[in-house]
Coordinates of C-alpha atoms in Angstrom, one line a residue:
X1 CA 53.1 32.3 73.2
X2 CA 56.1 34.5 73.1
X3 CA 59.3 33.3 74.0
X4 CA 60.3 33.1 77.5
X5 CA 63.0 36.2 78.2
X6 CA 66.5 35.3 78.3
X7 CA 68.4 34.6 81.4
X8 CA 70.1 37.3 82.9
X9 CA 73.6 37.5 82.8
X10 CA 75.7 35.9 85.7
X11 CA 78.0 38.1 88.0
X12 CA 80.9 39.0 87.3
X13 CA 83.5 36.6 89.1
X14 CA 84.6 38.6 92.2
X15 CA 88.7 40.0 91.8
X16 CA 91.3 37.6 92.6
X17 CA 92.5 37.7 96.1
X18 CA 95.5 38.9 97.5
X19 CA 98.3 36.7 97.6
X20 CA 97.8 35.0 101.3
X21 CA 99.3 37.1 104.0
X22 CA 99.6 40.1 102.0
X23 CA 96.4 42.1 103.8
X24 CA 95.0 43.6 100.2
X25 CA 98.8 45.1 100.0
X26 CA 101.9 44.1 98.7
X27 CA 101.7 40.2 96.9
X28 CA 103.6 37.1 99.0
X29 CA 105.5 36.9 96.3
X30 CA 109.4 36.5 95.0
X31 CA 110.6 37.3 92.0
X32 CA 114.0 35.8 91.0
X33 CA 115.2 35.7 87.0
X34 CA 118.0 34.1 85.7
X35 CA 118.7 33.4 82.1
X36 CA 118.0 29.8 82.1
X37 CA 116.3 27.7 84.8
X38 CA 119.6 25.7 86.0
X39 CA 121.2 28.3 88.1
X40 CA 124.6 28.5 88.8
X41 CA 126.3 26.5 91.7
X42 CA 126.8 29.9 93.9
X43 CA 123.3 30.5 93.7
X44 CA 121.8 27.2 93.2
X45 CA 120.2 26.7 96.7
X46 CA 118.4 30.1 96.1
X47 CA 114.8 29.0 96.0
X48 CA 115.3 26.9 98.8
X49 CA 116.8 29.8 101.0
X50 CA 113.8 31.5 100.5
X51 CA 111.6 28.8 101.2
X52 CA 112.9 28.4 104.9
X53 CA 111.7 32.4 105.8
X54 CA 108.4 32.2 103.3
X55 CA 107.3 28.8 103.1
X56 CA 104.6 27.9 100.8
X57 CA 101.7 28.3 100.1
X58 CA 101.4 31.7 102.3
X59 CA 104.3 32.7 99.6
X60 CA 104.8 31.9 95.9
X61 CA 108.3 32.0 94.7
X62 CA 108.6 32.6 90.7
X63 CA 112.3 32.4 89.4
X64 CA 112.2 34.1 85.8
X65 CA 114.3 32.8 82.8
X66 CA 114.6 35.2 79.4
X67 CA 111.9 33.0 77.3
X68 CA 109.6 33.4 80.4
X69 CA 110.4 37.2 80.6
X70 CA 110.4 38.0 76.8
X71 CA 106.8 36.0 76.8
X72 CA 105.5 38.0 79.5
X73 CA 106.9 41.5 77.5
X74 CA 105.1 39.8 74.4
X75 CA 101.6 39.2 75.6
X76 CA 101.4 41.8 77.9
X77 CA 103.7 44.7 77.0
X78 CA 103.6 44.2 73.2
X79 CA 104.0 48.2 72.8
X80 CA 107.8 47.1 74.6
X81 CA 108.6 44.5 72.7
X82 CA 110.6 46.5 69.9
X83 CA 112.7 48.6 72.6
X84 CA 112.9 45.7 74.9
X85 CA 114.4 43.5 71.7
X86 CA 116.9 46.3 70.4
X87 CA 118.5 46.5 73.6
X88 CA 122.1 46.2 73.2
X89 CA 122.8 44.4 77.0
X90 CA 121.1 42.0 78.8
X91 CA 121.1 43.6 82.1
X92 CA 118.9 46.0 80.1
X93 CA 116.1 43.0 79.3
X94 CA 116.6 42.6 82.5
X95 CA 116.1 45.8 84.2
X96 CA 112.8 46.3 82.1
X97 CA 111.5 42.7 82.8
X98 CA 111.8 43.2 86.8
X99 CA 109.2 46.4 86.9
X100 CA 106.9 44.4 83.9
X101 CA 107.1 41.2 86.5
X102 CA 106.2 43.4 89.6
X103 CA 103.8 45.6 87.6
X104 CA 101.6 42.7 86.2
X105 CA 101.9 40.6 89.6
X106 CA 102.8 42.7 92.4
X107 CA 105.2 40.9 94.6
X108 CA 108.7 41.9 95.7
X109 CA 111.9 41.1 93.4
X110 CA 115.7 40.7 94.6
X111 CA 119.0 39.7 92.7
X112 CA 120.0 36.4 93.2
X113 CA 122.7 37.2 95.3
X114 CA 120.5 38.5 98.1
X115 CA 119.3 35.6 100.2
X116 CA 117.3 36.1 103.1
X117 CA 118.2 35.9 106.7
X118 CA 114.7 36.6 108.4
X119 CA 110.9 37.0 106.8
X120 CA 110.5 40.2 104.5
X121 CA 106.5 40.1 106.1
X122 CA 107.3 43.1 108.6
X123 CA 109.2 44.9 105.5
X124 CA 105.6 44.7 103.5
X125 CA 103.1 45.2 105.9
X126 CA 101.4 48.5 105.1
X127 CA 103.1 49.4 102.0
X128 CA 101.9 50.0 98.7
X129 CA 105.6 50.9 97.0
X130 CA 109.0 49.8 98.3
X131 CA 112.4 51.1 96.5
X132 CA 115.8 51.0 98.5
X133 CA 118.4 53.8 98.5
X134 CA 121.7 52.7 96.9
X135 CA 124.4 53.1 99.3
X136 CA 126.4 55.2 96.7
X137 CA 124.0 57.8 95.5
X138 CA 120.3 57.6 94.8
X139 CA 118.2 54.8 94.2
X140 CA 118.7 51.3 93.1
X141 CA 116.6 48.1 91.8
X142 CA 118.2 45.3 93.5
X143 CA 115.5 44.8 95.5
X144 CA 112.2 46.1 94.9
X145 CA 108.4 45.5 96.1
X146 CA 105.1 46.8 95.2
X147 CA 101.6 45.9 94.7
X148 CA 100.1 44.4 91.4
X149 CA 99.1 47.1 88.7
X150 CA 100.8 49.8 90.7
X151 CA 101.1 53.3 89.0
X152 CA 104.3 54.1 89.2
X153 CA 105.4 50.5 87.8
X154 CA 103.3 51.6 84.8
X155 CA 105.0 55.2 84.6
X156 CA 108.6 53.5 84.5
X157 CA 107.6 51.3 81.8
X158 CA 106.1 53.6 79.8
X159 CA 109.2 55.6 80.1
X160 CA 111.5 53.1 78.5
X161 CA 111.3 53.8 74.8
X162 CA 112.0 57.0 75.6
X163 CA 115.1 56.9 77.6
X164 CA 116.8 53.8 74.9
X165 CA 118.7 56.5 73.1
X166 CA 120.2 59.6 74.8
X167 CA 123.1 61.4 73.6
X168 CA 124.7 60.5 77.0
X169 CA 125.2 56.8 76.0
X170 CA 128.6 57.2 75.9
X171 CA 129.4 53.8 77.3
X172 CA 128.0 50.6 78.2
X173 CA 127.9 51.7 82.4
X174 CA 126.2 54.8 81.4
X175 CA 124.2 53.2 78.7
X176 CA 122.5 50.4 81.4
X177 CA 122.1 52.8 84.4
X178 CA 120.4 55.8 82.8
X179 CA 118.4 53.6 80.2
X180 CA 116.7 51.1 82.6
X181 CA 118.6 51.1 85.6
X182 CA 119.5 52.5 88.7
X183 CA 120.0 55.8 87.7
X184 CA 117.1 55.7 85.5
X185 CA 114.8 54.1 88.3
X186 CA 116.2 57.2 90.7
X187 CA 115.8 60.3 87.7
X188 CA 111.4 58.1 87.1
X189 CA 111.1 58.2 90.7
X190 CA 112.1 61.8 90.9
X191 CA 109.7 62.7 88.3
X192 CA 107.0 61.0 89.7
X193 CA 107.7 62.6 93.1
X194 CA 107.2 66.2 91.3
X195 CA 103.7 64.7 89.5
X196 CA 102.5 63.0 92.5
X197 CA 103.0 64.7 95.9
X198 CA 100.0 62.9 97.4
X199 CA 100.9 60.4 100.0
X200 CA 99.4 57.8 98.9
X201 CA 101.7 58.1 95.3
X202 CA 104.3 57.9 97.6
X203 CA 107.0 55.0 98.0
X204 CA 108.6 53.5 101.1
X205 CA 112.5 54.6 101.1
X206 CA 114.2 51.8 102.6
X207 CA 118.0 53.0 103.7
X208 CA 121.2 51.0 102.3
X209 CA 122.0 50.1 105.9
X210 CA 118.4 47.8 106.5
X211 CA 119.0 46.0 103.2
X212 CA 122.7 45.3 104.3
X213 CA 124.5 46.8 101.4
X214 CA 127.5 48.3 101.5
X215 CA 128.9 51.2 99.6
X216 CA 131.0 50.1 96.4
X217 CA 133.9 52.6 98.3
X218 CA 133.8 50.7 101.1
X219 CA 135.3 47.2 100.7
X220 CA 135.2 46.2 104.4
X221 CA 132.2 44.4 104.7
X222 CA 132.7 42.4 108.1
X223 CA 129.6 44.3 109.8
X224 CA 127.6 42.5 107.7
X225 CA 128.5 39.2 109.3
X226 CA 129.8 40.4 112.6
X227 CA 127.9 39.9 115.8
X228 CA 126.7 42.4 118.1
X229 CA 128.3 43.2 121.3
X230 CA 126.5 43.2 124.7
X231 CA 126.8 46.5 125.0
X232 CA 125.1 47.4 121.4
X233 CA 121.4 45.2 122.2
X234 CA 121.7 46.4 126.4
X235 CA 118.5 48.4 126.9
X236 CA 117.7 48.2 122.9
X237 CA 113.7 47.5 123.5
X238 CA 110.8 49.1 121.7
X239 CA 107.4 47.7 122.5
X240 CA 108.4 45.6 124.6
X241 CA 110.5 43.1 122.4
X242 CA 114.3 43.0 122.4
X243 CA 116.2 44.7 119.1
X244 CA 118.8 42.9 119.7
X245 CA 120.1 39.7 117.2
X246 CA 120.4 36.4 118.9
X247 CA 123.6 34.7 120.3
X248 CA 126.0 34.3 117.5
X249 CA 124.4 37.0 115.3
X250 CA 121.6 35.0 114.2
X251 CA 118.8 36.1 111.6
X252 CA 116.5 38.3 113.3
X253 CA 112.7 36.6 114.0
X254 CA 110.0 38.3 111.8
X255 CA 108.8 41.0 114.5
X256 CA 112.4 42.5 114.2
X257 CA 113.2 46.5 114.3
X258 CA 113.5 46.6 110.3
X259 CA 110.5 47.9 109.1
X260 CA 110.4 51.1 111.9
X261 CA 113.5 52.2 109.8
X262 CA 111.3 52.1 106.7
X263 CA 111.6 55.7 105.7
X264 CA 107.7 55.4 105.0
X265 CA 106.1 58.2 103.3
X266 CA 102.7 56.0 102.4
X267 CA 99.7 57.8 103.4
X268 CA 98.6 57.4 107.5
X269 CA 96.3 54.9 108.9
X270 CA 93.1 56.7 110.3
X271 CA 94.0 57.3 114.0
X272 CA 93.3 59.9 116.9
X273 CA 96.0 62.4 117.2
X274 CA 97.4 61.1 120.3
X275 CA 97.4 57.6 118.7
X276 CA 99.5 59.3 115.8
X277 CA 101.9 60.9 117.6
X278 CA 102.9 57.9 120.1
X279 CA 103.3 55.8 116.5
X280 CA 105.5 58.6 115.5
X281 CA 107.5 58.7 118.5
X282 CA 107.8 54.7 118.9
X283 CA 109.1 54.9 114.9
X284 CA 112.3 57.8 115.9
X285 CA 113.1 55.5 118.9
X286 CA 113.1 52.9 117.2
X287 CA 115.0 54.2 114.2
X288 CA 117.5 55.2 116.8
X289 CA 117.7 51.8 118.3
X290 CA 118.2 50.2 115.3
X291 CA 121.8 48.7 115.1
X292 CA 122.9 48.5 111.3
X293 CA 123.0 44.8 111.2
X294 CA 119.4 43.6 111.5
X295 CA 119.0 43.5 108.1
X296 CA 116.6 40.9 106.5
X297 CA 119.0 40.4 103.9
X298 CA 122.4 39.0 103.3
X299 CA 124.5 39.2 100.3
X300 CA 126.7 36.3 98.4
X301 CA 129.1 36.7 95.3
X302 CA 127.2 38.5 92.7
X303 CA 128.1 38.9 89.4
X304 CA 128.2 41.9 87.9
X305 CA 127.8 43.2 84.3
X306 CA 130.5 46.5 84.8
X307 CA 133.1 46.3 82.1
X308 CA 136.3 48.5 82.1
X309 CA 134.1 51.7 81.6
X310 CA 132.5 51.4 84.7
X311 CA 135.8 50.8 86.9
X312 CA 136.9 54.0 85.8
X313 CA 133.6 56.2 86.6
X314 CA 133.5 54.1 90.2
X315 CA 137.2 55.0 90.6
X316 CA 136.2 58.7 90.2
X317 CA 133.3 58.6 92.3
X318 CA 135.1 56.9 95.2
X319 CA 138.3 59.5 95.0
X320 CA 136.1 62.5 94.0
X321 CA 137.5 64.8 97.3
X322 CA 141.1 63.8 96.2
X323 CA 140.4 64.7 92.3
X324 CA 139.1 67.9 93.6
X325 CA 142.3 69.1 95.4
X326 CA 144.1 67.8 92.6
X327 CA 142.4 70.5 90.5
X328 CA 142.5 73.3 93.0
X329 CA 146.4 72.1 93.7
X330 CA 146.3 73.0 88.9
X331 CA 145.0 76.1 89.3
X332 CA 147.1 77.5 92.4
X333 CA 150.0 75.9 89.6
X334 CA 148.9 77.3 87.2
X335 CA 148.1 81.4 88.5
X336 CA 152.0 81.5 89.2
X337 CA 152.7 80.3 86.0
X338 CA 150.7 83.4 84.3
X339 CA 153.4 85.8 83.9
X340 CA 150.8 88.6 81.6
X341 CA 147.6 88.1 84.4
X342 CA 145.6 87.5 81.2
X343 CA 143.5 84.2 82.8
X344 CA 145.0 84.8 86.6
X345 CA 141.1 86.5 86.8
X346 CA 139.0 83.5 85.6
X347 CA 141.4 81.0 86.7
X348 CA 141.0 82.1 90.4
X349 CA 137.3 82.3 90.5
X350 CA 137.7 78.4 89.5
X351 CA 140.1 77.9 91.8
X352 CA 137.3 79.1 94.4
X353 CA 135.0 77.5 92.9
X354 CA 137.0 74.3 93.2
X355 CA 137.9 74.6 96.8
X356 CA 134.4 75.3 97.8
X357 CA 133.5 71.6 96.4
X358 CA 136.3 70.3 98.4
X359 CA 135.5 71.6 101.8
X360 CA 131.8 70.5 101.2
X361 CA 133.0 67.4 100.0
X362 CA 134.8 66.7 103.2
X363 CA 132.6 68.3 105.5
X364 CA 130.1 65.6 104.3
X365 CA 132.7 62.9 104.8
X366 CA 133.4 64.2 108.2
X367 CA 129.8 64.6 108.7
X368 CA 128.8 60.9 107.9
X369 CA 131.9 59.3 110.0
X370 CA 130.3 61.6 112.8
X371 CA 126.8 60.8 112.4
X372 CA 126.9 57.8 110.8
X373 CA 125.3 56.5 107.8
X374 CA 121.8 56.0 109.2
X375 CA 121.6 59.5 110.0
X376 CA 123.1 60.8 106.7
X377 CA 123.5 59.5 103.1
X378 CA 125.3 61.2 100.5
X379 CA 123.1 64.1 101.3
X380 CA 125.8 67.0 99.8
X381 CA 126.8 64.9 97.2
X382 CA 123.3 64.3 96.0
X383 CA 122.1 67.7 96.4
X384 CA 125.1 69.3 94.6
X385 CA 126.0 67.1 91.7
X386 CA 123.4 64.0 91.5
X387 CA 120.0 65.8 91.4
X388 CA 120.6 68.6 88.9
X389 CA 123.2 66.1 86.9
X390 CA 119.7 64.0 86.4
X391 CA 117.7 67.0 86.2
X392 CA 120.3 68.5 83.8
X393 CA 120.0 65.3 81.1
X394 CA 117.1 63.4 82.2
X395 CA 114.5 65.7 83.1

């Protein structure tokens, strides 16, 4: 008799869950790195700290070392391993392993000198794609969260090689920031805007303010730590629950404010039109309601990687309206001084040109002290010089 047929194959095994919590979004998971597992005394007690808002086993907190990371480039970014090797800095290896660690498992990363002061669960409900606006200009990586295999994670990775070597290297702060970091992240993101303008491409914009960081200009940082007054949380309700932090400035509970300030640009849930519009308004009030320091966040001593370079460039990014009277106040100088008229023509229509840049300058600083920076960020600045500056080089 003839054989008996074979079997027939089994299944395929069904795709791994979603971490527990995460609703077939965003991962329940931290990612921390450090370049060996014994972490320094000022941030030893980080794991635990983020134990007490995401307990396990709804959350899974992964602290990354270099072997770890360069493993993880090795068996699953091979194609990176040469650019991720020749790397001058660390922070670069760095840089490059946060987006590998959230592309392959999805998750949200932070530096180890953000702790947590409530649950991040509000802050990834619903969204696909989470990058934060740097309270300077543009976008940062300090914090980061998106779901496993996303796109754009891919589309940043596969831009490293490309961006290693630039002829604007011209020092270690611009070497790290426009290679893998927060400039680069910013000029990617940009990019994929242009590529992508579906909704669903899109990432969640969360605002300095909600992830408590403070501009590098701005040393005073007691607002971080400061309670709120009576007068700030009277009335502040949305839904039904009180904005306001507890007595003594306590963390906020999970179901806080936060995530309504999520400048959300994922695409909307299927609802009636009335529905929509309610959920739109409830979103402005609450944006409105917000006060700035209900963030789930708070920062300790970080340590960073800027050398002398990088003072410098921050020095004239913080004093930029003074360096631009200074060269208006060179050019005035410098007309009276032309006794034959020979440059008096070109050196006016830069001295226009200069005072121009100042009075938008300080109309934007007098705009933000007005509205506040929840309302406006760097929006003049960013328009004028940041965006085409990227476009100009990085395009």
């Amino acid at each position: 008799p003839p054989p008996p047929p074979p079997p027939p194959p089994p299944p395929p095994p069904p795709p791994p869950a979603p971490a527990a919590g995460s609703d077939g979004g965003i991962p329940t998971i931290i990612h921390q790195m450090y370049k060996t597992a014994d972490l320094p005394a000022k941030w030893a007690n980080a794991p635990a700290a983020w134990a007490v808002h995401h307990p396990p086993p709804e959350y899974q907190y992964m602290l990354w070392t270099d072997e770890s990371l360069r493993e993880l480039i090795t068996t699953d970014y091979p194609w990176l391993l040469p650019t991720y090797d020749a790397y001058p800095y660390p922070t670069q290896r760095w840089d490059a392993s946060r987006y590998a660690v959230l592309h392959k498992y999805g998750g949200l990363y932070a530096d180890l000198d953000l702790h947590p002061a409530a649950s991040v669960a509000p802050l990834l409900r619903g969204q696909t794609l989470i990058l934060p606006y740097t309270p300077n200009i543009g976008l940062t990586n300090a914090v980061m969260a998106a779901t496993k295999g996303h796109a754009f994670l891919e589309f940043v990775l596969r831009g490293l090689p490309q961006y290693a070597h630039a002829w604007y290297h011209v020092s270690k702060h611009n070497t790290v920031l426009s290679s893998t970091g927060s400039t680069y992240i910013w000029a990617r993101y940009m990019t994929w805007s242009r590529e992508h303008p579906e909704p669903t491409s899109a990432a969640g914009l969360l605002p300095p303010e909600d992830w408590g960081k403070c501009s590098y200009c701005d040393r005073r940082r007691a607002t971080l730590d400061k309670p709120p007054s009576p007068q700030a949380n009277a009335g502040a309700e949305v839904d039904g629950q009180h904005a306001g932090v507890p007595e003594g400035g306590a963390a906020p509970q999970e179901e806080s404010l936060m995530p309504h300030r999520l400048n959300s640009l994922a695409a909307p849930q299927e609802t009636s039109a009335a529905s929509e519009s309610a959920a739109s308004a409830s979103v402005w009030s609450a944006a409105e309601q917000m006060p700035p320091w209900q963030s789930p966040f708070k920062h300790l001593q970080g340590s960073s990687w800027h050398s002398g370079d990088s003072e410098l460039q921050l020095f004239l990014f913080c004093h930029v309206n003074e360096l631009a009277l200074l060269v208006v106040f060179v050019l005035v100088w410098q007309c009276t001084r032309d006794r034959d008229h020979r440059w008096r023509p070109r050196l006016a229509v830069l001295g226009w040109i200069a005072a121009l840049v100042t009075l938008v300058l300080l109309a934007q600083r007098g705009m933000r002290q007005y509205f506040g920076e929840v309302l406006l960020r760097n929006p003049i600045s960013e328009a004028l010089i940041g965006r085409p500056w990227i476009w100009l080089i990085m395009s």
